Short mmCIF file of C-alpha atoms in Angstrom, two decimals:
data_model
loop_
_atom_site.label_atom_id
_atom_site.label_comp_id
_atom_site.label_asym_id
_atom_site.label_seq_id
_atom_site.Cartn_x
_atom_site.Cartn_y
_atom_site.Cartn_z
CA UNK E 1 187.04 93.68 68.70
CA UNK E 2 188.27 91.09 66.22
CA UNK E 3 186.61 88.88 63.71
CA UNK E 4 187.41 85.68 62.34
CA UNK E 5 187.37 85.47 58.34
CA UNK E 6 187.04 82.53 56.47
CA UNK E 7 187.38 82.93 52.88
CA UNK E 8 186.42 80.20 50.21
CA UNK E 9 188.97 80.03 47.26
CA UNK E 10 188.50 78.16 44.33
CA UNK E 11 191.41 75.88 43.39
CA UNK E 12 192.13 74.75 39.96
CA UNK E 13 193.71 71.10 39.96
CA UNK E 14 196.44 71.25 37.48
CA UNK E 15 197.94 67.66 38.70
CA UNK E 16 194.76 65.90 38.81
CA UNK E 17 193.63 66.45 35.72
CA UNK E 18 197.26 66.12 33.75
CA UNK E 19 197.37 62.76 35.83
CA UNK E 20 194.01 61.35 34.43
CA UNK E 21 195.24 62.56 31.06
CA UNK E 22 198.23 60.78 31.63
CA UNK E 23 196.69 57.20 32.28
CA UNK E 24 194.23 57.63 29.75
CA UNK E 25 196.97 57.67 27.48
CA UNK E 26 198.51 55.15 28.98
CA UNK E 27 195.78 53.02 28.75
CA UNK E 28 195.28 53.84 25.29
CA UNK E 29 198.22 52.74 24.26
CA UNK E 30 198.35 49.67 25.66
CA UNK E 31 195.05 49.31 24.30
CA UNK E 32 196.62 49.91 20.92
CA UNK E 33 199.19 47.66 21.26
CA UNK E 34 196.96 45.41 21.92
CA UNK E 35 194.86 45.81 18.86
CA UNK E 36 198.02 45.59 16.88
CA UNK E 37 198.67 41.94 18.05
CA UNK E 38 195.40 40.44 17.57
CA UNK E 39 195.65 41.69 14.13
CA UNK E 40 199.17 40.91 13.17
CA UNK E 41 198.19 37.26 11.67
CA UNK E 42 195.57 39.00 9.35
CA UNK E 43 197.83 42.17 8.38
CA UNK E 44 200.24 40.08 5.91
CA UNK E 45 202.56 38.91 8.04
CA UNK E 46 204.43 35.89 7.04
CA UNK E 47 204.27 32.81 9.32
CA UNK E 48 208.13 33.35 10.59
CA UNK E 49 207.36 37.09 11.76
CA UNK E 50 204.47 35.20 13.85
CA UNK E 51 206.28 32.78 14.82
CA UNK E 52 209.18 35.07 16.01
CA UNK E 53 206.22 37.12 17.85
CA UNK E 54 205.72 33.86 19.53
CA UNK E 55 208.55 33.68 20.60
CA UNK E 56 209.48 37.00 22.13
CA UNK E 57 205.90 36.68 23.61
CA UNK E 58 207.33 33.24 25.50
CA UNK E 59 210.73 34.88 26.51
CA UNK E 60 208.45 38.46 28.01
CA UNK E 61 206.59 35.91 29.69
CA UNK E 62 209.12 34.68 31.29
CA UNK E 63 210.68 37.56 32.24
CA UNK E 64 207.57 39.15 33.56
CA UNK E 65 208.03 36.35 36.17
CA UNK E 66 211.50 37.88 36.69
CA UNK E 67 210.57 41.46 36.83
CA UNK E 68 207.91 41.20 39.39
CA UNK E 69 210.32 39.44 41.32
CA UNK E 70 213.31 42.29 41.18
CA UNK E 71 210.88 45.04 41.13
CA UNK E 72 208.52 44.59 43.66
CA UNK E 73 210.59 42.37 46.34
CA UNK E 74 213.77 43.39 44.98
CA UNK E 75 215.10 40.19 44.83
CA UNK E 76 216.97 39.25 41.48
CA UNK E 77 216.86 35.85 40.41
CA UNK E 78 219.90 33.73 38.54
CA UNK E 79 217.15 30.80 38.38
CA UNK E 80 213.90 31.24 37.06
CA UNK E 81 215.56 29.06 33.65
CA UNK E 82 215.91 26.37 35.85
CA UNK E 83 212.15 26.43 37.06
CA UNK E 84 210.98 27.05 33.51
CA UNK E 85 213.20 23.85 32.53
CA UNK E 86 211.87 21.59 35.48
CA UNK E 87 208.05 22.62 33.78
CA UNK E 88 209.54 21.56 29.90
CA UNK E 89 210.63 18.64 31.09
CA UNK E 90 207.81 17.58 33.17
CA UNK E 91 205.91 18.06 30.08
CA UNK E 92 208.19 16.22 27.92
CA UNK E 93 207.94 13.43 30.35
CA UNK E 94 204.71 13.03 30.51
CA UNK E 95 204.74 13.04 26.73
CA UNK E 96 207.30 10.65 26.62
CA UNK E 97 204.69 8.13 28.55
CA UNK E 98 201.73 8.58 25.99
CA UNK E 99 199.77 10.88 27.91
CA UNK E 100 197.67 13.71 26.51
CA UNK E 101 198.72 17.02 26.72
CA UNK E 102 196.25 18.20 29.37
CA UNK E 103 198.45 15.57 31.53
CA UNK E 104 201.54 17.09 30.28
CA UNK E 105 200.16 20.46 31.47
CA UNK E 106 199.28 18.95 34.67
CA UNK E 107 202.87 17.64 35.44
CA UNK E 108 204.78 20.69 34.46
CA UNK E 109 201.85 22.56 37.07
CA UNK E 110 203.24 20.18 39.72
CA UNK E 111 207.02 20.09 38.62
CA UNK E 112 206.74 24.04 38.98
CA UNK E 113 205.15 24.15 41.81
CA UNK E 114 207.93 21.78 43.93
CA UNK E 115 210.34 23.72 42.24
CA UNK E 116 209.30 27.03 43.33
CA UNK E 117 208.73 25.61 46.80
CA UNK E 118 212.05 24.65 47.27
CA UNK E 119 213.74 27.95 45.61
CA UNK E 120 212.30 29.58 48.32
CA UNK E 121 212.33 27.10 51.15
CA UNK E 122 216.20 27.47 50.50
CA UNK E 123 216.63 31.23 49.87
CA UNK E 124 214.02 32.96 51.95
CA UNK E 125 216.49 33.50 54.67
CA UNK E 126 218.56 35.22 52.30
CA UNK E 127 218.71 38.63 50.51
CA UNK E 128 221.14 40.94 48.07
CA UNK E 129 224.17 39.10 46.58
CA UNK E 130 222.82 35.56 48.57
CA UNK E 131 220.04 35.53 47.33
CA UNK E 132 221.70 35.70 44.13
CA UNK E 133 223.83 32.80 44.75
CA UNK E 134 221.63 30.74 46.58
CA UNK E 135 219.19 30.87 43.06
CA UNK E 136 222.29 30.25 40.60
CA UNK E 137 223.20 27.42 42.88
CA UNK E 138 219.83 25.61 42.77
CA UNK E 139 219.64 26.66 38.82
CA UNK E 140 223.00 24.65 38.50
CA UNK E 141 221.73 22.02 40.14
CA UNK E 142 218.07 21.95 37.82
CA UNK E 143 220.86 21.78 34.72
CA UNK E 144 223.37 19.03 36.23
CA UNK E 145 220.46 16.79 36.76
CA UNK E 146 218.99 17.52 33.37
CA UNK E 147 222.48 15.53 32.46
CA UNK E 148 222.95 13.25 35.05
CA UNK E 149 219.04 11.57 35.02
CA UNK E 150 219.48 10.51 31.19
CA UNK E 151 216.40 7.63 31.74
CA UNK E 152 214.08 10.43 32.35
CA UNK E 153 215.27 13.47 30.79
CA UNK E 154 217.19 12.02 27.77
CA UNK E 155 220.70 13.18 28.48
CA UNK E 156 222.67 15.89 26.45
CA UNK E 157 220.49 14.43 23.48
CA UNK E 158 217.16 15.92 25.51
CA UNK E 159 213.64 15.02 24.45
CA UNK E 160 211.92 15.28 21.37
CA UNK E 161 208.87 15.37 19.99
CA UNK E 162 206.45 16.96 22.64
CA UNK E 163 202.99 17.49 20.97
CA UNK E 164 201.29 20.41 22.04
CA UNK E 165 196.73 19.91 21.90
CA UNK E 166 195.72 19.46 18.53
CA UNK E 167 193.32 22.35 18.45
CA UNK E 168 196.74 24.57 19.14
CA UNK E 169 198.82 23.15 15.88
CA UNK E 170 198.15 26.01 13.72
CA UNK E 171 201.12 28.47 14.21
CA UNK E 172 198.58 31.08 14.68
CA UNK E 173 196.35 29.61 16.64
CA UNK E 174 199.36 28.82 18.93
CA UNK E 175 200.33 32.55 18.72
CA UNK E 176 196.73 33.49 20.11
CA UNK E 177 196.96 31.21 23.00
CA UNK E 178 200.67 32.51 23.93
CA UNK E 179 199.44 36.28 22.97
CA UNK E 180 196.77 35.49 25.78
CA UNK E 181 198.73 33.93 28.45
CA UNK E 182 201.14 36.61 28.36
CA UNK E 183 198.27 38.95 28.85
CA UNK E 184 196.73 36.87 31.48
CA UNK E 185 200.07 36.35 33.20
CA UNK E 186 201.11 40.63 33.09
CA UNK E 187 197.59 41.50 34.40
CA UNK E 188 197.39 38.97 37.21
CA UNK E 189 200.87 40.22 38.62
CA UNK E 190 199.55 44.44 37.83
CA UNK E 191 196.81 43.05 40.08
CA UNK E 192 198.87 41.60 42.61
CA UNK E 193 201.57 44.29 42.62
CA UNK E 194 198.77 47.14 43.41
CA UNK E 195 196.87 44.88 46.06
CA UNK E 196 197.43 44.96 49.90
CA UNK E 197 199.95 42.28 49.52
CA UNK E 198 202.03 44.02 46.78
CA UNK E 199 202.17 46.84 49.21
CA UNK E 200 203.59 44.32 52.21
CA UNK E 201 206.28 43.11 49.45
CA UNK E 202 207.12 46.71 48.54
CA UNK E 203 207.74 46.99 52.48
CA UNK E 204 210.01 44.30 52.71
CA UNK E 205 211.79 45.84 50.04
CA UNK E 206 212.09 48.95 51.24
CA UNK E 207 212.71 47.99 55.08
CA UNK E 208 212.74 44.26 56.37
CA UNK E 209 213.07 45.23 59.89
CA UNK E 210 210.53 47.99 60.22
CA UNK E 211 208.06 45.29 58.50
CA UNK E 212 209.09 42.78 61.04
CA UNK E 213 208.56 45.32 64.12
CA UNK E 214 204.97 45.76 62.52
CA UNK E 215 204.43 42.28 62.91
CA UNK E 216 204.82 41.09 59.22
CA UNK E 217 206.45 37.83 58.42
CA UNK E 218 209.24 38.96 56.35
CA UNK E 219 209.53 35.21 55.31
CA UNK E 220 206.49 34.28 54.21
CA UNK E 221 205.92 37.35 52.18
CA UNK E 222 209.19 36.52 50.34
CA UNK E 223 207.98 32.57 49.81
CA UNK E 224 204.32 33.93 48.69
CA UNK E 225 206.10 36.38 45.97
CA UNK E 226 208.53 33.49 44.65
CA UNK E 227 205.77 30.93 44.48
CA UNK E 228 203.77 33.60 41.82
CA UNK E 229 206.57 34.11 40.45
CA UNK E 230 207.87 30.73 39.73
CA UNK E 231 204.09 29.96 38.63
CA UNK E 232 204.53 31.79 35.92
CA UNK E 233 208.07 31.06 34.83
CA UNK E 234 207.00 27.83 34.50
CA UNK E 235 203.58 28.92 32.41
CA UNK E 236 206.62 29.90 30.44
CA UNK E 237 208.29 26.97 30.27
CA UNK E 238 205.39 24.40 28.98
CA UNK E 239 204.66 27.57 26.28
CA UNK E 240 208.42 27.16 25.25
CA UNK E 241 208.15 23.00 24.92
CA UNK E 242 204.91 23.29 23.19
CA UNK E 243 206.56 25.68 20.55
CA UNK E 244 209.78 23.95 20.18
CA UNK E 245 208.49 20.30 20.70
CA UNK E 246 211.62 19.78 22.08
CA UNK E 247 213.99 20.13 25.51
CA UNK E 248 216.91 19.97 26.06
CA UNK E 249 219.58 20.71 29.13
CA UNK E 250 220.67 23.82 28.08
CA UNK E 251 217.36 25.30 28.61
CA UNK E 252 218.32 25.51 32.14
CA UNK E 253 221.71 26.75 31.29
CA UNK E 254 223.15 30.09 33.36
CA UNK E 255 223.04 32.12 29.75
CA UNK E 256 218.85 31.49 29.76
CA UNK E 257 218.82 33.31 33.27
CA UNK E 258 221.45 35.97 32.16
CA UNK E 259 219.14 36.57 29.09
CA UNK E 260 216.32 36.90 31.20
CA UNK E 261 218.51 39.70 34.00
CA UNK E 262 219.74 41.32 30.61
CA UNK E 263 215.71 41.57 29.29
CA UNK E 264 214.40 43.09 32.20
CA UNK E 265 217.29 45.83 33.17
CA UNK E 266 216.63 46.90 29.32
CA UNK E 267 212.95 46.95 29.42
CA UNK E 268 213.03 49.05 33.01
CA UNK E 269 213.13 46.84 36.52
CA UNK E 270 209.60 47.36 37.93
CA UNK E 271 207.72 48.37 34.67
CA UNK E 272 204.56 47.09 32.81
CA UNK E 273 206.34 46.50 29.79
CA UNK E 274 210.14 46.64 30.30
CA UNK E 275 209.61 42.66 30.13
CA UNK E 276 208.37 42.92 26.87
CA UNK E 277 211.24 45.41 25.16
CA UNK E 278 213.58 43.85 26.41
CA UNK E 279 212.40 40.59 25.00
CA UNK E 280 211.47 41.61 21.69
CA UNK E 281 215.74 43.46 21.66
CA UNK E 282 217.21 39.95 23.39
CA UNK E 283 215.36 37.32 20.52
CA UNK E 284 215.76 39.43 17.68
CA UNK E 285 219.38 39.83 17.93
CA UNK E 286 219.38 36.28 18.99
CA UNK E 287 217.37 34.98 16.04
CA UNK E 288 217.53 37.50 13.48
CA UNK E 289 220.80 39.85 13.94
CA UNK E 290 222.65 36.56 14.42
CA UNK E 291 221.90 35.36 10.89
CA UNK E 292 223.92 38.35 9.41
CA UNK E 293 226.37 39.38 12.06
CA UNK E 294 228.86 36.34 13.25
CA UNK E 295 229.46 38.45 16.72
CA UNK E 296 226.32 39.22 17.72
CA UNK E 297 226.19 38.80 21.83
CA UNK E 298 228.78 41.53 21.17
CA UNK E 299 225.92 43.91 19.94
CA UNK E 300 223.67 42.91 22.72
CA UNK E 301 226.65 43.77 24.95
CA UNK E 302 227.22 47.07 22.96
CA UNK E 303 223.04 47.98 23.35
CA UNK E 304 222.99 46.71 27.51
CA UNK E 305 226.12 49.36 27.94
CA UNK E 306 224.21 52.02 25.97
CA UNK E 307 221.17 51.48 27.92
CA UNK E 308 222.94 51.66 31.42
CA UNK E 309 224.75 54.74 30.75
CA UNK E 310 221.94 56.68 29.27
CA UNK E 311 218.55 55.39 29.64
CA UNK E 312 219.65 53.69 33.94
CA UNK E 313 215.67 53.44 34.54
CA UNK E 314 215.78 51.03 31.40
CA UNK E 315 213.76 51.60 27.82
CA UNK E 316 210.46 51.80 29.40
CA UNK E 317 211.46 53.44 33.15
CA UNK E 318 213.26 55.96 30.70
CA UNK E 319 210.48 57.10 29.00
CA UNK E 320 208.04 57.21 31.74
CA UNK E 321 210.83 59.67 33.74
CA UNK E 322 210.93 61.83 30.55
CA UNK E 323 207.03 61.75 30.24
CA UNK E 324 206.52 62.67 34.22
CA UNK E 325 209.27 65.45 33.97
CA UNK E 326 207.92 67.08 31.26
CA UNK E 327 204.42 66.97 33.33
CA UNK E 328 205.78 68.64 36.15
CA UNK E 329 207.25 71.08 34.13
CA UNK E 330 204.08 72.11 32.42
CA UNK E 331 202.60 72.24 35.23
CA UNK E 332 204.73 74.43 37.06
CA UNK E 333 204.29 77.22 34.29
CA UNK E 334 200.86 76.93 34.94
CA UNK E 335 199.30 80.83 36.16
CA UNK E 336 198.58 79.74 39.79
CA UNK E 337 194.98 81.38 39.07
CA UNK E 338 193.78 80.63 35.58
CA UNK E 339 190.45 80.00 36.36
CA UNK E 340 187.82 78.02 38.45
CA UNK E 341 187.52 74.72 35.77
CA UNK E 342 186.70 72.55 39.35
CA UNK E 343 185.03 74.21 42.65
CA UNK E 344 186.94 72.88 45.21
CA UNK E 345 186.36 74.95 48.66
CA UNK E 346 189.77 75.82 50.76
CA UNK E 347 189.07 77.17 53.86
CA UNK E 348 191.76 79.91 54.92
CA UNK E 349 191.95 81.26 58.78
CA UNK E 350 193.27 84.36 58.58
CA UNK E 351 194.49 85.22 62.04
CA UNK E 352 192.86 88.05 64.27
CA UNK E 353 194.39 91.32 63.77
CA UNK E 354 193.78 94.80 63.50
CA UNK E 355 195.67 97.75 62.32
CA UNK E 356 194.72 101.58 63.44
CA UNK E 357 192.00 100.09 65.81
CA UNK E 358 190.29 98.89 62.56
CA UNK E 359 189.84 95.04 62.24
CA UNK E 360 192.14 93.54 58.45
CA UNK E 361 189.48 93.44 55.65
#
């Protein structure tokens, strides 16, 4: 006769606990990070290292719009510059008429909004290289009417003097209410990205037609992920005319949108704060390399070549690969028994069998 043994093991849960470590620290640092920006007016900075902050918090912004966009839908845009534009100049517009800048924000709202809408009324049916297209099409378009409608958007000569709300005119008040809206607009789209809808966009990344068997509209899931994305491009766009007080056509121009392609595949396509890297690299080479080196989009062109050959995740995706790997590796010299830190029960059948007419032990 045969018994059936069930033995209770305990389990120590290497993984768990290095994982938990792992966003702890995470979270730590972004919490430091964090700390170090609210403070950066009050640590002795001058007004033009705020000011710059400002505006590599405007261009992240912006390309936070882009990189939810490529990273969770895996659609690249060529045209987000063009929605950000259509915002500036609805605001600079409305400025232009006497209205107060809680008007202004309201236009560039709407402006963005129609925008969006027809970005992905028009390339919704599209994917890979057309999708491409179809956005640097209807980006050229944004620009070529920011030239052609000179009674409205001032020509090649653009339009100046857009006042922001008077309670924003400090430069570091202004830097506070940017430094929040970037904050604002990264969190909403974490939140969106791990919700049940992120996960239907990650499916229509991953496989249109399996989604569509399912019963998902393929379409509508791409329109829904352009309109939040094109909501905050052009959050991005009345930031930029409120810190410039001025717009112009070339803030549509192809170049903004390469920028923007060239900030997020430095920063790491579907990362928290590849947007941000990548944005703080692109304006200070821009703004401050420029100053001392004639050739400078050579330099940028010399750092995106270094990037893709050894870092192809991007600066942040990089780091985070390095970070896991050397996780897994710890934890695979990890004694398979070192001790009971967490009683978890497995329950092991060991099969009936007997040996000599004597049942196993």
């Amino acid at each position: 006769m045969s018994n059936r043994i069930v033995q209770t093991r305990t389990v120590r849960t290497f993984g768990t606990q290095r994982g938990g470590r792992l966003r702890r620290l995470n979270l730590g640092l972004l919490a430091l990070l964090l700390v170090l920006a609210l403070a950066l007016p009050y640590l002795g900075a001058s007004g033009f290292v705020v000011s710059l902050t400002t505006t590599i918090l405007i261009a992240a912004t912006l390309a936070t719009s882009v990189n939810f966009l490529a990273g969770q839908v895996g659609m690249v845009s060529l045209g987000h510059a063009g929605i950000a534009a259509a915002a500036a100049y609805g605001a600079g517009w409305a400025s232009q008429q006497g209205h107060a800048p809680a008007v202004q924000a309201l236009v560039a709202l709407v402006m963005t909004l129609l925008v969006s809408l027809v970005y992905g009324l028009l390339s919704m049916r599209t994917s890979g290289i057309y999708f491409l297209m179809v956005t640097l099409a209807v980006g050229m378009l944004i620009y070529g009417l920011a030239f052609r409608l000179s009674s409205v958007t001032g020509g090649e000569n653009g339009i100046s003097g857009i006042a922001r709300p008077a309670w924003m005119e400090s430069y570091w008040v202004y830097y506070y209410v940017v430094l929040a809206a970037f904050v604002l607009a990264t969190a909403a789209l974490w939140v969106v990205s791990g919700s049940p809808f992120g996960a239907g966009l990650q499916g229509v990344r991953d496989s249109e037609s399996r989604m569509r068997s399912l019963g998902y509209s393929v379409r509508g899931y791409r329109l829904g992920a352009f309109m939040m994305s094109g909501t905050i491009a052009g959050l991005a766009g009345l930031l930029a005319v409120w810190n410039t007080h001025f717009v112009s056509p070339s803030t549509a121009g192809v170049d903004r949108s390469i920028h923007l392609i060239v900030m997020v595949i430095l920063g790491g396509i579907g990362t928290l704060l590849g947007p941000l890297i990548g944005a703080a690299i692109v304006v200070l080479v821009e703004n401050v390399l420029s100053s001392h080196v004639d050739r400078w989009p050579t330099v940028l062109g010399l750092i995106f070549i270094l990037v893709i050959l050894f870092a192809r995740a991007g600066i942040a995706g990089s780091v985070r690969k390095v970070v896991r790997r050397l996780r897994e590796r710890t934890g695979a010299e990890a004694p398979a028994d070192a001790g009971a830190a967490q009683d978890i029960p497995v329950s092991a059948r060991i099969p009936e069998a007997s040996r000599n007419g004597k049942d196993l032990p």
